[in-house]
């Protein structure tokens, strides 16, 4: 069973700054099937990135994903007010699937 | 456009069975692409993947180790929906439950791209 560890737990930034979020897996999994989700209070998670680096439909290009193997990164450039939320990574390359515990991006 | 509509009780007594339904529109539960998942979220456990069902010439299921002995996910092809049953619930099963589609095309998977609205389930007497 793969465990995903996200860091940091909370990121305090100002609008316009860049957020760098990390997701580390306990072992590698198939085809870099790593996704990132954004979740706002009271809403279901929204898919941002799939396959470690591909943006989902309608996601602005200030969101980018990178990494392979066991180390992955989500970068949010030029933070907009609507980007302050909780972000989760998920591996879907092996079963059982797994989520990280989340990183909260908050306004400084 | 794919839409998932969840239904089911918001309150379940301890030791009883939690049952939820996820009605699918705009796609088919029997599609050879993708898979249909249940996920839950609680403050203590975060987002927790529970399991999935999918069709590849026959039906398959995967379940999380933590609930494997208590969970059943079934497709209902006549109603184009999937169901979740979780037996012998305890207060630890109190959570928001989501269904979600894991999209795929030509054997490439795209993550959980469509989610239901979520159902808050409380386990309490």
PDB file of C-alpha atoms in Angstrom:
ATOM      1  CA  UNK A   1       0.000   0.000   0.000  1.00  0.00           C
ATOM      2  CA  UNK A   2       1.456   3.342  -1.119  1.00  0.00           C
ATOM      3  CA  UNK A   3       1.543   6.257   1.327  1.00  0.00           C
ATOM      4  CA  UNK A   4       1.667   9.842   0.059  1.00  0.00           C
ATOM      5  CA  UNK A   5       3.203  12.536   2.257  1.00  0.00           C
ATOM      6  CA  UNK A   6       2.528  16.172   1.423  1.00  0.00           C
ATOM      7  CA  UNK A   7       4.546  19.124   2.628  1.00  0.00           C
ATOM      8  CA  UNK A   8       4.276  21.656   4.012  1.00  0.00           C
ATOM      9  CA  UNK A   9       1.045  21.284   5.940  1.00  0.00           C
ATOM     10  CA  UNK A  10       0.280  24.969   5.548  1.00  0.00           C
ATOM     11  CA  UNK A  11       1.707  27.578   3.215  1.00  0.00           C
ATOM     12  CA  UNK A  12       1.146  31.261   4.014  1.00  0.00           C
ATOM     13  CA  UNK A  13       1.585  33.458   0.961  1.00  0.00           C
ATOM     14  CA  UNK A  14       0.370  36.720  -0.532  1.00  0.00           C
ATOM     15  CA  UNK A  15      -1.515  37.102  -3.829  1.00  0.00           C
ATOM     16  CA  UNK A  16       0.924  37.296  -6.709  1.00  0.00           C
ATOM     17  CA  UNK A  17       3.482  35.012  -5.053  1.00  0.00           C
ATOM     18  CA  UNK A  18       4.372  31.475  -6.120  1.00  0.00           C
ATOM     19  CA  UNK A  19       3.310  28.384  -4.173  1.00  0.00           C
ATOM     20  CA  UNK A  20       5.390  25.212  -4.314  1.00  0.00           C
ATOM     21  CA  UNK A  21       3.731  22.095  -2.899  1.00  0.00           C
ATOM     22  CA  UNK A  22       5.420  18.729  -2.495  1.00  0.00           C
ATOM     23  CA  UNK A  23       4.059  15.186  -2.596  1.00  0.00           C
ATOM     24  CA  UNK A  24       6.324  12.227  -1.840  1.00  0.00           C
ATOM     25  CA  UNK A  25       5.313   8.599  -2.339  1.00  0.00           C
ATOM     26  CA  UNK A  26       6.549   5.677  -0.238  1.00  0.00           C
ATOM     27  CA  UNK A  27       7.237   3.764  -3.461  1.00  0.00           C
ATOM     28  CA  UNK A  28       6.892   4.371  -7.162  1.00  0.00           C
ATOM     29  CA  UNK A  29       3.719   3.507  -9.040  1.00  0.00           C
ATOM     30  CA  UNK A  30       2.571   3.021 -12.603  1.00  0.00           C
ATOM     31  CA  UNK A  31       2.890   5.531 -15.427  1.00  0.00           C
ATOM     32  CA  UNK A  32       3.346   8.614 -13.196  1.00  0.00           C
ATOM     33  CA  UNK A  33      -0.357   8.442 -12.457  1.00  0.00           C
ATOM     34  CA  UNK A  34      -0.266  11.276  -9.953  1.00  0.00           C
ATOM     35  CA  UNK A  35      -3.092  13.780  -9.728  1.00  0.00           C
ATOM     36  CA  UNK A  36      -3.534  17.056  -7.873  1.00  0.00           C
ATOM     37  CA  UNK A  37      -6.874  18.344  -6.615  1.00  0.00           C
ATOM     38  CA  UNK A  38      -8.039  21.660  -5.220  1.00  0.00           C
ATOM     39  CA  UNK A  39     -10.719  21.741  -2.555  1.00  0.00           C
ATOM     40  CA  UNK A  40     -12.570  24.735  -1.176  1.00  0.00           C
ATOM     41  CA  UNK A  41     -14.734  24.671   1.917  1.00  0.00           C
ATOM     42  CA  UNK A  42     -18.027  22.880   1.384  1.00  0.00           C
ATOM     43  CA  UNK A  43     -17.116  21.695  -2.111  1.00  0.00           C
ATOM     44  CA  UNK A  44     -15.965  18.463  -3.660  1.00  0.00           C
ATOM     45  CA  UNK A  45     -12.335  18.302  -4.777  1.00  0.00           C
ATOM     46  CA  UNK A  46     -11.609  19.529  -8.305  1.00  0.00           C
ATOM     47  CA  UNK A  47      -9.090  17.855 -10.588  1.00  0.00           C
ATOM     48  CA  UNK A  48      -6.221  20.198 -11.505  1.00  0.00           C
ATOM     49  CA  UNK A  49      -3.414  17.969 -12.789  1.00  0.00           C
ATOM     50  CA  UNK A  50      -3.305  14.377 -14.018  1.00  0.00           C
ATOM     51  CA  UNK A  51      -0.407  12.226 -15.148  1.00  0.00           C
ATOM     52  CA  UNK A  52       1.848  14.326 -12.893  1.00  0.00           C
ATOM     53  CA  UNK A  53       2.075  17.238 -15.342  1.00  0.00           C
ATOM     54  CA  UNK A  54      -1.013  17.562 -17.565  1.00  0.00           C
ATOM     55  CA  UNK A  55      -3.578  20.204 -16.761  1.00  0.00           C
ATOM     56  CA  UNK A  56      -7.211  19.137 -16.626  1.00  0.00           C
ATOM     57  CA  UNK A  57      -9.777  20.857 -18.810  1.00  0.00           C
ATOM     58  CA  UNK A  58     -10.256  24.507 -17.967  1.00  0.00           C
ATOM     59  CA  UNK A  59      -7.380  24.759 -15.500  1.00  0.00           C
ATOM     60  CA  UNK A  60      -5.338  27.983 -15.895  1.00  0.00           C
ATOM     61  CA  UNK A  61      -1.715  27.707 -16.930  1.00  0.00           C
ATOM     62  CA  UNK A  62      -0.517  29.212 -13.645  1.00  0.00           C
ATOM     63  CA  UNK A  63      -1.010  25.677 -12.284  1.00  0.00           C
ATOM     64  CA  UNK A  64       1.781  23.293 -13.245  1.00  0.00           C
ATOM     65  CA  UNK A  65       2.816  19.847 -12.099  1.00  0.00           C
ATOM     66  CA  UNK A  66       6.157  18.111 -12.310  1.00  0.00           C
ATOM     67  CA  UNK A  67       8.049  15.141 -10.985  1.00  0.00           C
ATOM     68  CA  UNK A  68       8.367  11.420 -11.476  1.00  0.00           C
ATOM     69  CA  UNK A  69       9.081   8.256  -9.538  1.00  0.00           C
ATOM     70  CA  UNK A  70       8.346   9.160  -5.933  1.00  0.00           C
ATOM     71  CA  UNK A  71       8.714  12.965  -5.855  1.00  0.00           C
ATOM     72  CA  UNK A  72       6.129  15.309  -7.297  1.00  0.00           C
ATOM     73  CA  UNK A  73       5.510  19.041  -7.168  1.00  0.00           C
ATOM     74  CA  UNK A  74       2.571  21.336  -7.778  1.00  0.00           C
ATOM     75  CA  UNK A  75       3.507  24.924  -8.558  1.00  0.00           C
ATOM     76  CA  UNK A  76       0.981  27.738  -8.527  1.00  0.00           C
ATOM     77  CA  UNK A  77       2.418  30.882 -10.080  1.00  0.00           C
ATOM     78  CA  UNK A  78       1.027  34.362  -9.483  1.00  0.00           C
ATOM     79  CA  UNK A  79      -1.433  33.331  -6.790  1.00  0.00           C
ATOM     80  CA  UNK A  80      -4.934  34.663  -7.353  1.00  0.00           C
ATOM     81  CA  UNK A  81      -7.405  35.183  -4.470  1.00  0.00           C
ATOM     82  CA  UNK A  82      -9.429  32.151  -5.630  1.00  0.00           C
ATOM     83  CA  UNK A  83      -6.344  29.887  -5.367  1.00  0.00           C
ATOM     84  CA  UNK A  84      -6.314  29.932  -1.577  1.00  0.00           C
ATOM     85  CA  UNK A  85      -7.620  26.478  -0.750  1.00  0.00           C
ATOM     86  CA  UNK A  86      -6.486  22.999   0.256  1.00  0.00           C
ATOM     87  CA  UNK A  87      -4.568  20.893  -2.268  1.00  0.00           C
ATOM     88  CA  UNK A  88      -4.340  17.111  -2.327  1.00  0.00           C
ATOM     89  CA  UNK A  89      -2.223  14.730  -4.336  1.00  0.00           C
ATOM     90  CA  UNK A  90      -3.447  11.257  -5.257  1.00  0.00           C
ATOM     91  CA  UNK A  91      -1.767   8.285  -6.849  1.00  0.00           C
ATOM     92  CA  UNK A  92      -3.933   6.228  -9.201  1.00  0.00           C
ATOM     93  CA  UNK A  93      -1.256   4.042 -10.718  1.00  0.00           C
ATOM     94  CA  UNK A  94      -1.765   1.135  -8.373  1.00  0.00           C
ATOM     95  CA  UNK A  95      -4.471  -0.230  -6.130  1.00  0.00           C
ATOM     96  CA  UNK A  96      -5.413   0.684  -3.511  1.00  0.00           C
ATOM     97  CA  UNK A  97      -5.478   4.307  -4.581  1.00  0.00           C
ATOM     98  CA  UNK A  98      -4.237   6.829  -2.012  1.00  0.00           C
ATOM     99  CA  UNK A  99      -4.471  10.512  -1.195  1.00  0.00           C
ATOM    100  CA  UNK A 100      -1.993  12.720   0.587  1.00  0.00           C
ATOM    101  CA  UNK A 101      -3.096  14.510   3.729  1.00  0.00           C
ATOM    102  CA  UNK A 102      -3.308  17.893   2.027  1.00  0.00           C
ATOM    103  CA  UNK A 103      -1.553  21.262   1.984  1.00  0.00           C
ATOM    104  CA  UNK A 104      -3.488  24.364   2.916  1.00  0.00           C
ATOM    105  CA  UNK A 105      -2.525  27.497   0.999  1.00  0.00           C
ATOM    106  CA  UNK A 106      -3.633  30.450   3.073  1.00  0.00           C
ATOM    107  CA  UNK A 107      -3.444  34.196   2.676  1.00  0.00           C
ATOM    108  CA  UNK A 108      -0.554  35.735   4.577  1.00  0.00           C
TER     109      UNK A 108
ATOM    110  CA  UNK B   1     -21.530  16.616 -19.713  1.00  0.00           C
ATOM    111  CA  UNK B   2     -21.182  13.993 -17.009  1.00  0.00           C
ATOM    112  CA  UNK B   3     -23.101  14.480 -13.783  1.00  0.00           C
ATOM    113  CA  UNK B   4     -23.167  12.358 -10.630  1.00  0.00           C
ATOM    114  CA  UNK B   5     -26.123  12.658  -8.255  1.00  0.00           C
ATOM    115  CA  UNK B   6     -25.783  11.053  -4.847  1.00  0.00           C
ATOM    116  CA  UNK B   7     -28.612   9.962  -2.582  1.00  0.00           C
ATOM    117  CA  UNK B   8     -29.003   8.152   0.691  1.00  0.00           C
ATOM    118  CA  UNK B   9     -29.644   8.667   4.398  1.00  0.00           C
ATOM    119  CA  UNK B  10     -27.633  11.147   6.386  1.00  0.00           C
ATOM    120  CA  UNK B  11     -27.963   9.291   9.673  1.00  0.00           C
ATOM    121  CA  UNK B  12     -27.122   5.645  10.334  1.00  0.00           C
ATOM    122  CA  UNK B  13     -27.164   3.819  13.671  1.00  0.00           C
ATOM    123  CA  UNK B  14     -24.046   2.063  14.943  1.00  0.00           C
ATOM    124  CA  UNK B  15     -23.731  -1.572  13.803  1.00  0.00           C
ATOM    125  CA  UNK B  16     -26.117  -0.978  10.903  1.00  0.00           C
ATOM    126  CA  UNK B  17     -25.353  -0.750   7.175  1.00  0.00           C
ATOM    127  CA  UNK B  18     -24.615   2.503   5.395  1.00  0.00           C
ATOM    128  CA  UNK B  19     -26.123   2.535   1.884  1.00  0.00           C
ATOM    129  CA  UNK B  20     -25.597   5.253  -0.721  1.00  0.00           C
ATOM    130  CA  UNK B  21     -26.398   5.528  -4.411  1.00  0.00           C
ATOM    131  CA  UNK B  22     -24.716   7.512  -7.171  1.00  0.00           C
ATOM    132  CA  UNK B  23     -26.805   8.095 -10.324  1.00  0.00           C
ATOM    133  CA  UNK B  24     -24.791   8.718 -13.480  1.00  0.00           C
ATOM    134  CA  UNK B  25     -25.843  10.903 -16.388  1.00  0.00           C
ATOM    135  CA  UNK B  26     -23.777  11.600 -19.492  1.00  0.00           C
ATOM    136  CA  UNK B  27     -21.738   8.399 -19.204  1.00  0.00           C
ATOM    137  CA  UNK B  28     -22.343   4.709 -18.575  1.00  0.00           C
ATOM    138  CA  UNK B  29     -21.466   2.677 -15.510  1.00  0.00           C
ATOM    139  CA  UNK B  30     -20.764  -0.162 -17.982  1.00  0.00           C
ATOM    140  CA  UNK B  31     -18.272   1.852 -20.030  1.00  0.00           C
ATOM    141  CA  UNK B  32     -15.061   0.030 -20.881  1.00  0.00           C
ATOM    142  CA  UNK B  33     -13.260   3.273 -20.116  1.00  0.00           C
ATOM    143  CA  UNK B  34     -12.663   4.483 -16.618  1.00  0.00           C
ATOM    144  CA  UNK B  35     -13.901   3.388 -13.234  1.00  0.00           C
ATOM    145  CA  UNK B  36     -16.439   4.462 -10.628  1.00  0.00           C
ATOM    146  CA  UNK B  37     -15.137   5.254  -7.178  1.00  0.00           C
ATOM    147  CA  UNK B  38     -16.296   5.991  -3.653  1.00  0.00           C
ATOM    148  CA  UNK B  39     -14.224   8.315  -1.464  1.00  0.00           C
ATOM    149  CA  UNK B  40     -14.929   9.713   1.980  1.00  0.00           C
ATOM    150  CA  UNK B  41     -13.600  12.658   3.941  1.00  0.00           C
ATOM    151  CA  UNK B  42     -13.473  13.334   7.647  1.00  0.00           C
ATOM    152  CA  UNK B  43     -11.402  15.731   9.770  1.00  0.00           C
ATOM    153  CA  UNK B  44      -9.568  12.814  11.397  1.00  0.00           C
ATOM    154  CA  UNK B  45      -8.862  10.740   8.255  1.00  0.00           C
ATOM    155  CA  UNK B  46      -8.723  13.355   5.485  1.00  0.00           C
ATOM    156  CA  UNK B  47      -9.615  12.127   2.004  1.00  0.00           C
ATOM    157  CA  UNK B  48      -9.847   8.351   2.054  1.00  0.00           C
ATOM    158  CA  UNK B  49     -10.312   6.279  -1.091  1.00  0.00           C
ATOM    159  CA  UNK B  50     -12.736   3.432  -0.335  1.00  0.00           C
ATOM    160  CA  UNK B  51     -12.987   1.477  -3.553  1.00  0.00           C
ATOM    161  CA  UNK B  52     -14.085   1.299  -7.161  1.00  0.00           C
ATOM    162  CA  UNK B  53     -15.944  -0.799  -9.686  1.00  0.00           C
ATOM    163  CA  UNK B  54     -15.224  -1.018 -13.388  1.00  0.00           C
ATOM    164  CA  UNK B  55     -16.128  -3.065 -16.446  1.00  0.00           C
ATOM    165  CA  UNK B  56     -13.559  -4.634 -18.745  1.00  0.00           C
ATOM    166  CA  UNK B  57     -15.543  -7.386 -20.456  1.00  0.00           C
ATOM    167  CA  UNK B  58     -16.499  -8.387 -16.918  1.00  0.00           C
ATOM    168  CA  UNK B  59     -16.920  -6.539 -13.631  1.00  0.00           C
ATOM    169  CA  UNK B  60     -14.030  -5.859 -11.284  1.00  0.00           C
ATOM    170  CA  UNK B  61     -13.760  -4.292  -7.839  1.00  0.00           C
ATOM    171  CA  UNK B  62     -10.894  -2.869  -5.796  1.00  0.00           C
ATOM    172  CA  UNK B  63     -11.295  -1.970  -2.146  1.00  0.00           C
ATOM    173  CA  UNK B  64      -9.238  -0.166   0.466  1.00  0.00           C
ATOM    174  CA  UNK B  65      -7.605  -2.452   3.001  1.00  0.00           C
ATOM    175  CA  UNK B  66      -9.136  -0.473   5.877  1.00  0.00           C
ATOM    176  CA  UNK B  67     -12.716  -1.336   4.861  1.00  0.00           C
ATOM    177  CA  UNK B  68     -12.256  -4.441   2.711  1.00  0.00           C
ATOM    178  CA  UNK B  69     -14.171  -6.751   5.038  1.00  0.00           C
ATOM    179  CA  UNK B  70     -17.173  -4.398   5.269  1.00  0.00           C
ATOM    180  CA  UNK B  71     -17.582  -2.757   1.867  1.00  0.00           C
ATOM    181  CA  UNK B  72     -19.460  -3.636  -1.290  1.00  0.00           C
ATOM    182  CA  UNK B  73     -19.630  -1.445  -4.402  1.00  0.00           C
ATOM    183  CA  UNK B  74     -22.133  -2.617  -6.977  1.00  0.00           C
ATOM    184  CA  UNK B  75     -23.058  -1.325 -10.415  1.00  0.00           C
ATOM    185  CA  UNK B  76     -26.710  -1.203 -11.421  1.00  0.00           C
ATOM    186  CA  UNK B  77     -26.745  -1.229 -15.205  1.00  0.00           C
ATOM    187  CA  UNK B  78     -30.531  -0.981 -15.468  1.00  0.00           C
ATOM    188  CA  UNK B  79     -30.503   2.349 -13.619  1.00  0.00           C
ATOM    189  CA  UNK B  80     -27.002   3.463 -14.683  1.00  0.00           C
ATOM    190  CA  UNK B  81     -25.838   3.966 -11.140  1.00  0.00           C
ATOM    191  CA  UNK B  82     -23.516   2.554  -8.555  1.00  0.00           C
ATOM    192  CA  UNK B  83     -24.063   1.851  -4.906  1.00  0.00           C
ATOM    193  CA  UNK B  84     -21.995   1.734  -1.748  1.00  0.00           C
ATOM    194  CA  UNK B  85     -22.739  -0.511   1.187  1.00  0.00           C
ATOM    195  CA  UNK B  86     -20.664  -0.362   4.341  1.00  0.00           C
ATOM    196  CA  UNK B  87     -21.654  -2.790   7.061  1.00  0.00           C
ATOM    197  CA  UNK B  88     -21.212  -2.711  10.835  1.00  0.00           C
ATOM    198  CA  UNK B  89     -20.651   1.033  10.949  1.00  0.00           C
ATOM    199  CA  UNK B  90     -19.232   2.853  13.953  1.00  0.00           C
ATOM    200  CA  UNK B  91     -18.894   6.578  14.719  1.00  0.00           C
ATOM    201  CA  UNK B  92     -15.486   6.351  12.984  1.00  0.00           C
ATOM    202  CA  UNK B  93     -17.393   5.994   9.691  1.00  0.00           C
ATOM    203  CA  UNK B  94     -18.929   9.446  10.109  1.00  0.00           C
ATOM    204  CA  UNK B  95     -17.784  11.408   7.052  1.00  0.00           C
ATOM    205  CA  UNK B  96     -18.742  13.125   3.825  1.00  0.00           C
ATOM    206  CA  UNK B  97     -19.016  10.431   1.174  1.00  0.00           C
ATOM    207  CA  UNK B  98     -18.348  11.150  -2.505  1.00  0.00           C
ATOM    208  CA  UNK B  99     -18.693   9.146  -5.676  1.00  0.00           C
ATOM    209  CA  UNK B 100     -16.333  10.058  -8.501  1.00  0.00           C
ATOM    210  CA  UNK B 101     -15.442   8.978 -12.012  1.00  0.00           C
ATOM    211  CA  UNK B 102     -11.887   7.933 -12.806  1.00  0.00           C
ATOM    212  CA  UNK B 103     -11.764   8.848 -16.478  1.00  0.00           C
ATOM    213  CA  UNK B 104      -9.870   6.854 -19.062  1.00  0.00           C
ATOM    214  CA  UNK B 105      -9.514   6.743 -22.832  1.00  0.00           C
ATOM    215  CA  UNK B 106      -7.576   4.176 -24.800  1.00  0.00           C
ATOM    216  CA  UNK B 107      -6.235   2.718 -21.541  1.00  0.00           C
ATOM    217  CA  UNK B 108      -4.796   6.053 -20.373  1.00  0.00           C
ATOM    218  CA  UNK B 109      -6.192   7.225 -17.031  1.00  0.00           C
ATOM    219  CA  UNK B 110      -6.975  10.854 -16.186  1.00  0.00           C
ATOM    220  CA  UNK B 111      -7.697  10.870 -12.463  1.00  0.00           C
ATOM    221  CA  UNK B 112     -10.969  11.647 -10.719  1.00  0.00           C
ATOM    222  CA  UNK B 113     -12.450  14.209 -13.084  1.00  0.00           C
ATOM    223  CA  UNK B 114     -16.121  14.232 -12.068  1.00  0.00           C
ATOM    224  CA  UNK B 115     -17.400  14.167  -8.481  1.00  0.00           C
ATOM    225  CA  UNK B 116     -20.785  13.853  -6.884  1.00  0.00           C
ATOM    226  CA  UNK B 117     -22.020  16.569  -4.582  1.00  0.00           C
ATOM    227  CA  UNK B 118     -21.130  14.671  -1.429  1.00  0.00           C
ATOM    228  CA  UNK B 119     -23.357  13.156   1.234  1.00  0.00           C
ATOM    229  CA  UNK B 120     -22.769  13.845   4.907  1.00  0.00           C
ATOM    230  CA  UNK B 121     -23.305  10.634   6.846  1.00  0.00           C
ATOM    231  CA  UNK B 122     -23.382  10.624  10.624  1.00  0.00           C
ATOM    232  CA  UNK B 123     -23.186   7.383  12.573  1.00  0.00           C
ATOM    233  CA  UNK B 124     -25.017   7.888  15.835  1.00  0.00           C
ATOM    234  CA  UNK B 125     -27.716   6.292  17.909  1.00  0.00           C
TER     235      UNK B 125
END
